[in-house]
Short mmCIF file of C-alpha atoms in Angstrom, two decimals:
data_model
loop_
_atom_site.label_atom_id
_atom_site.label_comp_id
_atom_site.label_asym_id
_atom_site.label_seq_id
_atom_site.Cartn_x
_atom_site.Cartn_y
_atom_site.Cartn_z
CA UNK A 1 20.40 -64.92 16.82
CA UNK A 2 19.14 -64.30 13.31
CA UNK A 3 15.39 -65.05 14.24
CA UNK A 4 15.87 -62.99 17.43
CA UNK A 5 16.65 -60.03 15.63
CA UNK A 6 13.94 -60.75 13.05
CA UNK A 7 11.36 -60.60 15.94
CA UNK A 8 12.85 -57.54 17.33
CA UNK A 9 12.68 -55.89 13.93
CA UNK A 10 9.17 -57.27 13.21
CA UNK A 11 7.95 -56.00 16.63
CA UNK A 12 9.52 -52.59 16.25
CA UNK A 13 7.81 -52.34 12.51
CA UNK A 14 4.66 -53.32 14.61
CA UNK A 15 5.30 -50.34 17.52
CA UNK A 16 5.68 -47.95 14.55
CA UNK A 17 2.25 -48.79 12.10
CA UNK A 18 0.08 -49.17 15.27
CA UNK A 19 1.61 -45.69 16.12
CA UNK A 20 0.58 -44.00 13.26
CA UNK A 21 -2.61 -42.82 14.21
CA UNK A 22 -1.06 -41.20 17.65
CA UNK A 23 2.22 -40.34 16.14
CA UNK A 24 0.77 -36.18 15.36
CA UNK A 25 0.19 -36.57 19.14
CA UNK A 26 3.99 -36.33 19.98
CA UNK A 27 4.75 -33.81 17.78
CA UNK A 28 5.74 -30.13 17.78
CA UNK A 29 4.89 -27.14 16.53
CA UNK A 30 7.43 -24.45 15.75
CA UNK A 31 6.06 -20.85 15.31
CA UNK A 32 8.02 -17.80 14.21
CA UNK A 33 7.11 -14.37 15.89
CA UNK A 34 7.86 -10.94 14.61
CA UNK A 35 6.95 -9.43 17.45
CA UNK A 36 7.57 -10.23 21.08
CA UNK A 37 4.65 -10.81 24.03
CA UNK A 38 4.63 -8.21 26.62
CA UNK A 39 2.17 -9.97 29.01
CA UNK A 40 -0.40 -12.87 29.25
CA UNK A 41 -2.51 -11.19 31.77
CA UNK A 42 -6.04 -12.01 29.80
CA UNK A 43 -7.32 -8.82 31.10
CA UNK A 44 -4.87 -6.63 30.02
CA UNK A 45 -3.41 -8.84 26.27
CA UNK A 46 -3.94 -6.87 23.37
CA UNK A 47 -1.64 -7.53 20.56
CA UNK A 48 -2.36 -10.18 18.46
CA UNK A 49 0.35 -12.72 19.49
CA UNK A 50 -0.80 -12.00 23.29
CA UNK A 51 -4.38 -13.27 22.42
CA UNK A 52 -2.71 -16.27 20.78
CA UNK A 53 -1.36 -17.05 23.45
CA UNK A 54 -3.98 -16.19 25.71
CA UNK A 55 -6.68 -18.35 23.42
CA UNK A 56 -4.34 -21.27 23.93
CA UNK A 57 -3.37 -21.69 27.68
CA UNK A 58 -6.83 -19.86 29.16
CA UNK A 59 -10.29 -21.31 28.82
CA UNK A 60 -13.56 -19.55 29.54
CA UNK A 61 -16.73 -20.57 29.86
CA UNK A 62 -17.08 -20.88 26.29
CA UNK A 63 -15.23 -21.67 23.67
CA UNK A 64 -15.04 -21.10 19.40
CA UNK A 65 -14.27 -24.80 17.98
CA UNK A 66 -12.88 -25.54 14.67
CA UNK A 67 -15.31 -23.84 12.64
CA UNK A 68 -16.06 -20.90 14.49
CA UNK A 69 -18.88 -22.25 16.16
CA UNK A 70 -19.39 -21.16 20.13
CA UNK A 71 -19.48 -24.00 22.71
CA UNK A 72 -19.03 -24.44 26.10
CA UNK A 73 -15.24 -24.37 27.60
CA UNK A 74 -15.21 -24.34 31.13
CA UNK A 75 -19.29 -24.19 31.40
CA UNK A 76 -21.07 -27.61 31.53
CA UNK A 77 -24.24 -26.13 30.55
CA UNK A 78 -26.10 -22.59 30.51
CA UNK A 79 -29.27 -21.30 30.51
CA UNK A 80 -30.54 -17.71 29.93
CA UNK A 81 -33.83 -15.88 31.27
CA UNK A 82 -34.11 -12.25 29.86
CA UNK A 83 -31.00 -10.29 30.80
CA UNK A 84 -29.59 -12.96 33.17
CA UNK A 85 -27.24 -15.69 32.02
CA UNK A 86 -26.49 -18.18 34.41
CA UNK A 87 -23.74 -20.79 34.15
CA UNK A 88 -22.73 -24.39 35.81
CA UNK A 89 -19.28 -24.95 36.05
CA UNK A 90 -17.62 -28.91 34.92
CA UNK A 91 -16.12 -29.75 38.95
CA UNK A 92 -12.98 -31.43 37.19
CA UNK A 93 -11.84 -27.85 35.55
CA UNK A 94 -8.38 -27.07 37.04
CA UNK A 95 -5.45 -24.33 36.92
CA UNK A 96 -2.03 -25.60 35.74
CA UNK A 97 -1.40 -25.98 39.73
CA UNK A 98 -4.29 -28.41 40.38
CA UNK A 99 -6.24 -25.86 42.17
CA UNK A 100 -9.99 -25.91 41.03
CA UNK A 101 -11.50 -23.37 38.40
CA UNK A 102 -14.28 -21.85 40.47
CA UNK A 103 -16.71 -19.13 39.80
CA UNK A 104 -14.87 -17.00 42.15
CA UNK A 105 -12.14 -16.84 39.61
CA UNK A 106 -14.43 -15.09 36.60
CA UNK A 107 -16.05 -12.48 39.01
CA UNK A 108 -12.74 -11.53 40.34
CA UNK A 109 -11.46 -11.37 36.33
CA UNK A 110 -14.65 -9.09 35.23
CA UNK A 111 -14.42 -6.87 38.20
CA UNK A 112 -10.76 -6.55 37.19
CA UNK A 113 -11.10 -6.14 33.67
CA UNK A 114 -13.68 -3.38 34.22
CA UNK A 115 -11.57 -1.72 36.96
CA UNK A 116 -10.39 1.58 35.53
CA UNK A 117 -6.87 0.81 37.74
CA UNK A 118 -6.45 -2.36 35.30
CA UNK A 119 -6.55 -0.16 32.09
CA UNK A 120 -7.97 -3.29 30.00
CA UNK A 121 -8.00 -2.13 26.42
CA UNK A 122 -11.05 -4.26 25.88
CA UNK A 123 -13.28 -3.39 28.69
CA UNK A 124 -15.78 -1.73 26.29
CA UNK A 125 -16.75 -5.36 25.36
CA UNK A 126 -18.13 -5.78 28.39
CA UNK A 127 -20.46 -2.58 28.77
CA UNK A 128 -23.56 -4.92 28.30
CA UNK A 129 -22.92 -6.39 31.92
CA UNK A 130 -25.37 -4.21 34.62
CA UNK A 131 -23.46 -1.42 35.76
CA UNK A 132 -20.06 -2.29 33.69
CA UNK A 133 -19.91 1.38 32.29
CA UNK A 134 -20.41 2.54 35.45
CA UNK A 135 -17.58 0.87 36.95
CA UNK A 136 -15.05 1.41 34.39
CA UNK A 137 -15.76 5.18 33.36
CA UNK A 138 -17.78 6.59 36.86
CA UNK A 139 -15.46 4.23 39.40
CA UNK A 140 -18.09 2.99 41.11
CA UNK A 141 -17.16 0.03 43.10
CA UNK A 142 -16.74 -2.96 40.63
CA UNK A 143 -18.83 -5.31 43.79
CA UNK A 144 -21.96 -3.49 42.11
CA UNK A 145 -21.26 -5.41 39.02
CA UNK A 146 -24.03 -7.63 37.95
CA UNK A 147 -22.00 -10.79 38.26
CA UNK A 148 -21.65 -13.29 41.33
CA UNK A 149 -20.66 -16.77 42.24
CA UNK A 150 -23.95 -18.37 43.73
CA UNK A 151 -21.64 -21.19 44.23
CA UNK A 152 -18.05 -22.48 43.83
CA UNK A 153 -19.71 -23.49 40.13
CA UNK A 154 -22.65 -21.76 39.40
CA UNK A 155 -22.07 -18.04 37.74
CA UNK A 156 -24.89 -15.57 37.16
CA UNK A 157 -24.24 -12.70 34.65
CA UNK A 158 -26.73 -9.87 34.62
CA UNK A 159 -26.77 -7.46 31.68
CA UNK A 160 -28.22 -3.86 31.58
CA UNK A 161 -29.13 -4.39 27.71
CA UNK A 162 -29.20 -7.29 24.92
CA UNK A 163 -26.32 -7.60 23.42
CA UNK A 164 -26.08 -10.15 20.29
CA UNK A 165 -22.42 -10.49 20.81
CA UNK A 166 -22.30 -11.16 24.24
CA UNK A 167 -21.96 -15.16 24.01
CA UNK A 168 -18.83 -14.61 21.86
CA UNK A 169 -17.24 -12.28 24.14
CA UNK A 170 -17.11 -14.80 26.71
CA UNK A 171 -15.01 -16.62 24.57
CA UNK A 172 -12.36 -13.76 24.32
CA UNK A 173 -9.29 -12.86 26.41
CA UNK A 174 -10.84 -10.19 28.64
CA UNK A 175 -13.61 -12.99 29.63
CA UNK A 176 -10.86 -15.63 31.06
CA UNK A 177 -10.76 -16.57 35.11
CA UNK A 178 -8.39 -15.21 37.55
CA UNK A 179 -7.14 -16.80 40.16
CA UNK A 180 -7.71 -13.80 42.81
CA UNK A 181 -4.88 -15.80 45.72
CA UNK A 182 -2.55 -16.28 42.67
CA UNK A 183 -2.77 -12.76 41.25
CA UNK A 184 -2.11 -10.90 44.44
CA UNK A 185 0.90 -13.75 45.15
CA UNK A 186 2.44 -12.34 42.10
CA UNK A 187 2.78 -8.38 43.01
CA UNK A 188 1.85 -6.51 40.08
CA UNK A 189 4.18 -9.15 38.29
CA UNK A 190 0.50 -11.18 36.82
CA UNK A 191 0.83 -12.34 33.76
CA UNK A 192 4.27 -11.20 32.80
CA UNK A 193 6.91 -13.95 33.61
CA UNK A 194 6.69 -17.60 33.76
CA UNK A 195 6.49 -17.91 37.73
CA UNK A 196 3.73 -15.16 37.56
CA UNK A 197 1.53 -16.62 34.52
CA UNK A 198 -1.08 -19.92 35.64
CA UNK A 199 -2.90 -21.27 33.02
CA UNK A 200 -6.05 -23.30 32.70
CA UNK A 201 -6.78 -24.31 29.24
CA UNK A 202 -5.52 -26.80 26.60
CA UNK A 203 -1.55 -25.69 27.00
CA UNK A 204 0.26 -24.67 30.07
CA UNK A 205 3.30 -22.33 30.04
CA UNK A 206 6.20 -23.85 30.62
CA UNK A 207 9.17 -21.54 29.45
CA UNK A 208 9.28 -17.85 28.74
CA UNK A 209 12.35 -16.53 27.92
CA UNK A 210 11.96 -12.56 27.35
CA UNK A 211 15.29 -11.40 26.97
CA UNK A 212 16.00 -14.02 24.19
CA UNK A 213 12.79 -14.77 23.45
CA UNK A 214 11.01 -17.72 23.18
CA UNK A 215 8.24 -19.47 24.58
CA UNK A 216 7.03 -23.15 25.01
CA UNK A 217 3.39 -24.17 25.58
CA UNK A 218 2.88 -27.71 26.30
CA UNK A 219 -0.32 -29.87 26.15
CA UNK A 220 -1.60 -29.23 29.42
CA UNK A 221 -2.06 -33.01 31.09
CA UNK A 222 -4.45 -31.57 33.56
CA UNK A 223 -6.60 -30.29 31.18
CA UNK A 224 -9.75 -32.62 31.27
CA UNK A 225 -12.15 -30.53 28.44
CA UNK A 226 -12.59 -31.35 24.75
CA UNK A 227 -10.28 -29.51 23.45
CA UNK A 228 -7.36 -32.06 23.96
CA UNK A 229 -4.59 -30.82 21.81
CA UNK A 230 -3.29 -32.83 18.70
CA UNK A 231 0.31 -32.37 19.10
CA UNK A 232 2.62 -32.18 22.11
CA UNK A 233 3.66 -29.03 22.21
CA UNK A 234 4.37 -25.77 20.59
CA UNK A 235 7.65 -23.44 20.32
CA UNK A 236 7.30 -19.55 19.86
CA UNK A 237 10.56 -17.95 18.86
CA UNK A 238 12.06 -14.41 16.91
CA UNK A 239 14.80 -14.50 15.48
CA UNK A 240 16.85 -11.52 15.51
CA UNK A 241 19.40 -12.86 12.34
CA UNK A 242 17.45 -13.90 10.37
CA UNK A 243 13.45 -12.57 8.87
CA UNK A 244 10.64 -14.67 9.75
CA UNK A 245 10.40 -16.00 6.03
CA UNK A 246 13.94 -16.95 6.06
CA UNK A 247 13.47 -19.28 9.33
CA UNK A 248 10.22 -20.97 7.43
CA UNK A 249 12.98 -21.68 4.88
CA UNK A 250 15.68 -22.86 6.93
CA UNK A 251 12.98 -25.06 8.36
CA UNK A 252 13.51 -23.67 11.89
CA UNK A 253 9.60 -22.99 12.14
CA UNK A 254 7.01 -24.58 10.67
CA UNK A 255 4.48 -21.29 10.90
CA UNK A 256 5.09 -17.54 10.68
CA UNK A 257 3.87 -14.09 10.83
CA UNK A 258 5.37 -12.41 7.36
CA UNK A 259 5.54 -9.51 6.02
CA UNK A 260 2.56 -8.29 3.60
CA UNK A 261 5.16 -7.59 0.72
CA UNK A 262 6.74 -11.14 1.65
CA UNK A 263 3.40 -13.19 0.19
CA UNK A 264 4.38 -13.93 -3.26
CA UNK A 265 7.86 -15.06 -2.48
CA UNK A 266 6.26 -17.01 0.22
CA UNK A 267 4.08 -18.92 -1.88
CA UNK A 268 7.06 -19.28 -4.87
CA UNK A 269 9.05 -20.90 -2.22
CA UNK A 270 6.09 -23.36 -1.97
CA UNK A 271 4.14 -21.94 1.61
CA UNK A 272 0.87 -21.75 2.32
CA UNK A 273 -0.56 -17.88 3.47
CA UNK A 274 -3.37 -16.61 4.93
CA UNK A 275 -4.03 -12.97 4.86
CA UNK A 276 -6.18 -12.12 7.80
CA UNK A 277 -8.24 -8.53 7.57
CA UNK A 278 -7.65 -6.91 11.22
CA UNK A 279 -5.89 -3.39 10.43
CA UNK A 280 -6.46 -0.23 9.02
CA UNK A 281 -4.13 2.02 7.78
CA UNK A 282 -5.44 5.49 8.78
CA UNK A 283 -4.41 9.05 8.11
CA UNK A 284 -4.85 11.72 10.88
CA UNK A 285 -4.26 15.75 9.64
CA UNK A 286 -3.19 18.00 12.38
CA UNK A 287 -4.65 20.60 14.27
CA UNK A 288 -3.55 23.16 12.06
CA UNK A 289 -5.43 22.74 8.98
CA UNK A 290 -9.22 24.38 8.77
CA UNK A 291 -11.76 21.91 8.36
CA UNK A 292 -12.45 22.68 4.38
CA UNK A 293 -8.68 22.10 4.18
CA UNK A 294 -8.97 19.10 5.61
CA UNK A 295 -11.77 18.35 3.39
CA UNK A 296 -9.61 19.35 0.32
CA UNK A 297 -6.91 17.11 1.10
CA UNK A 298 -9.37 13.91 1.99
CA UNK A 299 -11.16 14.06 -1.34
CA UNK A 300 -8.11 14.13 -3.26
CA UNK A 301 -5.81 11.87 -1.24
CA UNK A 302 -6.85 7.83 -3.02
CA UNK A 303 -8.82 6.13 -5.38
CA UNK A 304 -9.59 2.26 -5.59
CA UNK A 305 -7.36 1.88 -8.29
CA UNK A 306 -4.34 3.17 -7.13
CA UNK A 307 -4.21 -0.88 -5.49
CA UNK A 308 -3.87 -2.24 -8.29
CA UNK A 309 -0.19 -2.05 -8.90
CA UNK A 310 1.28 -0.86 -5.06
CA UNK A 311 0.70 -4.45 -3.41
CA UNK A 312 -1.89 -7.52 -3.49
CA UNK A 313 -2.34 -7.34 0.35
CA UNK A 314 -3.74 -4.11 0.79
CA UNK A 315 -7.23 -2.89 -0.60
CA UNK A 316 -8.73 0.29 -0.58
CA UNK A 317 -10.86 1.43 2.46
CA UNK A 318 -13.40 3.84 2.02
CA UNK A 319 -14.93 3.14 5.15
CA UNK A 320 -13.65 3.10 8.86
CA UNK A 321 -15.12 -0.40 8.79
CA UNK A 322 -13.31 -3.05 7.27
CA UNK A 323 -14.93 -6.49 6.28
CA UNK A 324 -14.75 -8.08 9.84
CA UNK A 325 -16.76 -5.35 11.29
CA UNK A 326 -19.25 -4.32 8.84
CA UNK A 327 -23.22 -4.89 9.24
CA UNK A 328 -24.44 -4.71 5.50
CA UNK A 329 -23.80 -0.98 5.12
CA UNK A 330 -23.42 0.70 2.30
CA UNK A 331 -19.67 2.32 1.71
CA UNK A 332 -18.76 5.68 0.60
CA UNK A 333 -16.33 6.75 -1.70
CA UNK A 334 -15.48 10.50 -1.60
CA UNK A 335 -12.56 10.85 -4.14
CA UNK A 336 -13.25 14.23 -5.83
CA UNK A 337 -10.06 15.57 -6.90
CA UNK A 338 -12.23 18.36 -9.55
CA UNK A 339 -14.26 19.47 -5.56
CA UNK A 340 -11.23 19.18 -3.85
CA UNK A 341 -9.56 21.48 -5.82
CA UNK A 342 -11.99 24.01 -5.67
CA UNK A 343 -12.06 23.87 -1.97
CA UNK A 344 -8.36 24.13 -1.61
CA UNK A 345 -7.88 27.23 -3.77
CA UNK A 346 -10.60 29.01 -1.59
CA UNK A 347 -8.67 27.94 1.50
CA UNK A 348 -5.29 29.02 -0.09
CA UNK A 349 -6.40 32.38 -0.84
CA UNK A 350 -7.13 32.71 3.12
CA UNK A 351 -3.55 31.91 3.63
CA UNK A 352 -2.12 34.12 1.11
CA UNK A 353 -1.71 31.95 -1.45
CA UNK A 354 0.82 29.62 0.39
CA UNK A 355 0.19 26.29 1.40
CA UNK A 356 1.85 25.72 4.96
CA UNK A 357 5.46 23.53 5.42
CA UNK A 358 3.76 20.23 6.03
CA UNK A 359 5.29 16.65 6.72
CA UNK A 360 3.81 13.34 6.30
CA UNK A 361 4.90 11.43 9.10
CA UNK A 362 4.71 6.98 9.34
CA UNK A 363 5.81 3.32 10.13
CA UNK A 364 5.54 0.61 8.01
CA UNK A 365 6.64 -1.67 5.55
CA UNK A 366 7.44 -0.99 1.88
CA UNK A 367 4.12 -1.39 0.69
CA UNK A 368 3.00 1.97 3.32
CA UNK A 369 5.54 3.72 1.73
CA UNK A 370 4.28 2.82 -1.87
CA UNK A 371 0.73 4.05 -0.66
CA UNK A 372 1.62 7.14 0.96
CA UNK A 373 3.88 8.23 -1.90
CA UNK A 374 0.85 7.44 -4.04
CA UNK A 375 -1.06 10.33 -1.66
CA UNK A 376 1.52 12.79 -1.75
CA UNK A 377 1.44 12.62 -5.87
CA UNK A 378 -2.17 12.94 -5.75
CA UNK A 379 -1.73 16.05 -3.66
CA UNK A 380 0.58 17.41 -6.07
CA UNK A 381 -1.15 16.99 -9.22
CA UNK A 382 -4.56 17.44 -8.46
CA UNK A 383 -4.24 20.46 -5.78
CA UNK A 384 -0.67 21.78 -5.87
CA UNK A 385 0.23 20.92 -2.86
CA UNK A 386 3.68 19.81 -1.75
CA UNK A 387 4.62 17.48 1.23
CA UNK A 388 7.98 16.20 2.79
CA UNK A 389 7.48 12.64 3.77
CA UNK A 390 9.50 11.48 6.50
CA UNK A 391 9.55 7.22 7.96
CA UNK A 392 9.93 7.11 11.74
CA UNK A 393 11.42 4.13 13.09
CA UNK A 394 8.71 4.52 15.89
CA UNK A 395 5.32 2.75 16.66
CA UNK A 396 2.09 3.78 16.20
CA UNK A 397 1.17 5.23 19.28
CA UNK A 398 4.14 7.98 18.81
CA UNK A 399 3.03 8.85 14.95
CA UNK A 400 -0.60 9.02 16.05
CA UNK A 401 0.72 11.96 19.00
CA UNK A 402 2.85 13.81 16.69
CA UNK A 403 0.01 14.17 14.02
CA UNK A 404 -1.50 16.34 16.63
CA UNK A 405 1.26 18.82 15.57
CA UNK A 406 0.17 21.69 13.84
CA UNK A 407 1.02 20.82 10.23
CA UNK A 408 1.49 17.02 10.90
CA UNK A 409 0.21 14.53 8.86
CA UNK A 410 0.37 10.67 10.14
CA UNK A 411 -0.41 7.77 9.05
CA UNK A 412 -0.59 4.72 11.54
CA UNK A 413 -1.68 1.40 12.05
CA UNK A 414 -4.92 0.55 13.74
CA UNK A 415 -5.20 -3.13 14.71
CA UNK A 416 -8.85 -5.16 15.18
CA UNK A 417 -8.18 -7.35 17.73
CA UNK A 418 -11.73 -8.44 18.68
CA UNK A 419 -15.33 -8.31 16.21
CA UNK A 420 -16.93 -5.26 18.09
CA UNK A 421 -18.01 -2.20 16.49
CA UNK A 422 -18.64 -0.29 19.60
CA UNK A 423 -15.02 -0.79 20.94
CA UNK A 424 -13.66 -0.37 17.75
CA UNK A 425 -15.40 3.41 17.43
CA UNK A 426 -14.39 3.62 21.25
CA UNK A 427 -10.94 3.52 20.40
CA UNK A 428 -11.03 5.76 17.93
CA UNK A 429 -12.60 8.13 20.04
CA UNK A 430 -15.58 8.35 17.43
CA UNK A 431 -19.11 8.01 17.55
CA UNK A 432 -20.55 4.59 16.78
CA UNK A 433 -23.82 6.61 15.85
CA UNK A 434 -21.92 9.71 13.66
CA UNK A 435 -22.68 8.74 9.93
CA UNK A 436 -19.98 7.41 7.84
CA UNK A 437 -19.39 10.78 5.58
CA UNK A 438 -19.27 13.25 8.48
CA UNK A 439 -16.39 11.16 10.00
CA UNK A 440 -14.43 11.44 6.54
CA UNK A 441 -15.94 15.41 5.93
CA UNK A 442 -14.73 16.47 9.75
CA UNK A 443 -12.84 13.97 11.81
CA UNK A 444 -8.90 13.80 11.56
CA UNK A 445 -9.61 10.14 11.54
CA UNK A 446 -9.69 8.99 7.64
CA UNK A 447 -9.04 5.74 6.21
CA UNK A 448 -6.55 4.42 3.69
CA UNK A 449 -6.13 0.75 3.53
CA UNK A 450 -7.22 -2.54 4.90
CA UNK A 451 -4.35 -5.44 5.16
CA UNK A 452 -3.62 -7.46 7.89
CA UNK A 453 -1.45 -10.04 9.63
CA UNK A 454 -0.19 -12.33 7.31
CA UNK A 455 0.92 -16.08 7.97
CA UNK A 456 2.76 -18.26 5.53
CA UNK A 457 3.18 -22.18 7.25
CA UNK A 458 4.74 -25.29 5.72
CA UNK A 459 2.34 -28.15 4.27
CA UNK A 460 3.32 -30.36 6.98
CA UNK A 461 0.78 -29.01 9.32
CA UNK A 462 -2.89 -29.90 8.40
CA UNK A 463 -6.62 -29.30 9.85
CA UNK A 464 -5.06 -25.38 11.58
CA UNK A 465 -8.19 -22.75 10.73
CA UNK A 466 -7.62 -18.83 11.29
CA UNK A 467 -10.18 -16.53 13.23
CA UNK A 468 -10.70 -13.37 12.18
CA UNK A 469 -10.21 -11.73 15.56
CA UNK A 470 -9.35 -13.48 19.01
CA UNK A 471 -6.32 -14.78 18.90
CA UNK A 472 -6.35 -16.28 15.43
CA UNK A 473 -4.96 -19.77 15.81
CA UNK A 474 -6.13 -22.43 18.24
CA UNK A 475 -3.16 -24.86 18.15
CA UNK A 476 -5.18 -27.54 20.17
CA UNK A 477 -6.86 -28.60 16.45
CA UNK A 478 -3.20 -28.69 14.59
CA UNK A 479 -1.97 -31.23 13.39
CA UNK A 480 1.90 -31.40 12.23
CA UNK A 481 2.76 -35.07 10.26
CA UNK A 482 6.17 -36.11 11.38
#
């Protein structure tokens, strides 16, 4: 008996250091959201936990690996002549269901992304394709649009103009396939429940709880590309009892979105961060204000070194461009409190001498509230003027609207989900072409800050690398030791 158990022991020793190498294989990764998905429709994702998501259970035709470079996902090979790009499909590429990937599927997603019915927050990234503007701003029928299926896997992409980003945009969310029998199955319903949400990329969706949420993305076993994942699986939960830091130290997650002011507790409790640079606090002035007011209170409002002591996260912005989306321009700093103040007491006069009952309206975190308070002082002491400053528990979307009110002033969050100028200014509503200082002289569009989402994560997981826009993580390269 005592040499049978001594075999048994000796093979299971055995089992377990020839399983070493495969052991990361089995394991899974637990990630803690702040904020909750509202749909994994590719075409219509726009937060940055949606594109997460998105990056991770979609593949297009290509694909960013580990270190950012672009190769081919779903494409077996490409080749480009001029304006036309045209692309041969691997045969073994599949959806979740076992259905085939076909080229079918990415005409019928860029005709829908570019429909104006869709509202796809990132059809500007797509303007490049013939007609594509046309489509989405004129409604001209999206069967115009220079892309076509010469077979079930060849694709041809015709583009009206060059556009040096166009190879990485096919590896974004808006670029993914759709299933055109599956979408209409799910009525309306695409992308926003389990039943309703087919994947083809390195996970598959397998649970989606939304009114406790959390989420499970498995390795997808009919996934036959190269970007096999490295662990089984991986959790997304929010806890509503606890903050996202406090689950990282409970060890209920192994990676989290923080808070910006949460970093240096974060890395005390012995967490690794990564700051990533994709939002811009901005400050919109109402419709009351003249425009030489308006140019009183922007050269008066910040300075560079009002950072140092509000929060490490945050850094000045004294262009609309942060780091991600600037093209070695030079930046412009217009803080002139001595100008200002000149301005402000010719405006003044014009209002008899009274400046107007104004209110600085915003969301944020306690670090906003540091910088904003920062602004009102300047106000004070360099022009006289007083503001009430009021925190809405809102969004963005509703501060931005009020500060439309006469003597509203808002500041918001602006979030960089993707690395293209041109959408970025679309969305905005500003001219790519207006130069930098007549945007902060005349626009109600001025910039504060640049921060951006912040994740701390435990040591345990190795080889994980951030992307500056598009979804941030690919969890297909993680690997967790267990």
């Amino acid at each position: 008996m005592k040499k049978i158990i001594a075999i048994l022991l000796s093979l299971i020793l055995i089992c377990l250091m020839t399983g070493c190498g495969d052991s990361n294989s089995s394991a899974i990764v637990y990630y803690g959201a702040i904020n909750c998905p509202k749909t994994l429709d590719p075409q219509t994702a726009s937060s940055f936990v949606e594109l997460m998501l998105v990056r991770n259970i979609y593949e297009g035709l290509l694909r960013q690996d580990s270190d950012g470079k672009i190769v081919n996902g779903i494409a077996e090979s490409y080749k480009q002549s001029g304006l036309t790009y045209t692309f041969k499909l691997k045969k073994d590429a599949v959806w979740s269901n076992g259905e085939s990937v076909t080229a079918h599927d990415f005409v019928f997603a860029f005709r829908r992304a570019l429909d104006p019915r869709t509202e796809s927050p990132n059809a500007q990234l797509l303007y490049a394709v013939k007609n594509a503007e046309a489509v989405h701003k004129n409604g001209i029928t999206p069967n115009l649009l220079g892309i076509s299926a010469i077979d079930n896997h060849t694709l041809k992409i015709e583009l009206d103009y060059t556009d040096s980003n166009f190879l990485y945009t096919l590896t974004t969310a808006i670029c993914m396939p759709c299933n055109e029998d599956f979408f209409i199955s799910s009525v309306g319903k695409y992308g926003m429940s389990l039943e309703t949400t087919l994947s083809n990329g390195s996970y598959k969706l397998t649970k989606w709880n939304i009114e406790d949420f959390a989420m499970r993305i498995l390795k997808n076993d009919q996934y036959k590309g190269n970007f096999v994942p490295k662990n089984s699986a991986v959790y997304f939960s929010k806890s509503n009892e606890y903050t996202t830091l406090e689950t990282l130290n409970k060890s209920s997650v192994d990676i989290a979105e923080i808070n910006c002011g949460e970093i240096t507790t974060a890395k005390k409790d012995g967490f690794n961060t990564k700051t990533m640079q994709n939002k811009v606090l901005l400050l919109s002035l109402g419709n009351g204000y003249s425009r030489n007011m308006k140019r009183a209170l922007h050269s008066s409002l910040i300075k560079a070194d009002d950072f140092a002591d509000i929060n490490e996260s945050y850094s000045f912005a004294d262009t609309l461009l942060p780091d991600v989306l600037q093209k070695n321009e030079g930046k412009t700093n217009i803080y002139s409190p001595t100008v200002a103040k000149k301005i402000y007491d010719a405006e003044l006069k014009k209002l008899d001498g009274v400046f107007p009952e104004s209110t600085l309206i915003y969301y944020g975190d306690d670090a906003v509230t540091d910088i904003l308070k920062a602004v009102a002082g300047h106000w004070q002491q360099n022009l006289g003027a007083y503001l009430n400053i009021s925190k809405l528990d809102s969004d963005s979307s509703v501060i931005y609207k009020s500060s439309l009110n006469k003597h509203h002033i808002a500041a918001y969050s602006f979030e960089i989900n993707e690395n293209n100028r041109a959408a970025y200014f679309e969305k905005l509503k500003t001219s790519d072409t207006i130069k930098q200082e007549d945007i902060f002289k005349y626009s109600n569009i001025i910039p504060l800050a640049y921060y951006g989402t912040v994740f701390a994560y435990d040591e345990c997981l190795t080889e994980i690398k951030f992307f500056d826009t598009n979804g941030f993580i690919d969890f297909s390269c993680v690997v967790k030791d267990i």
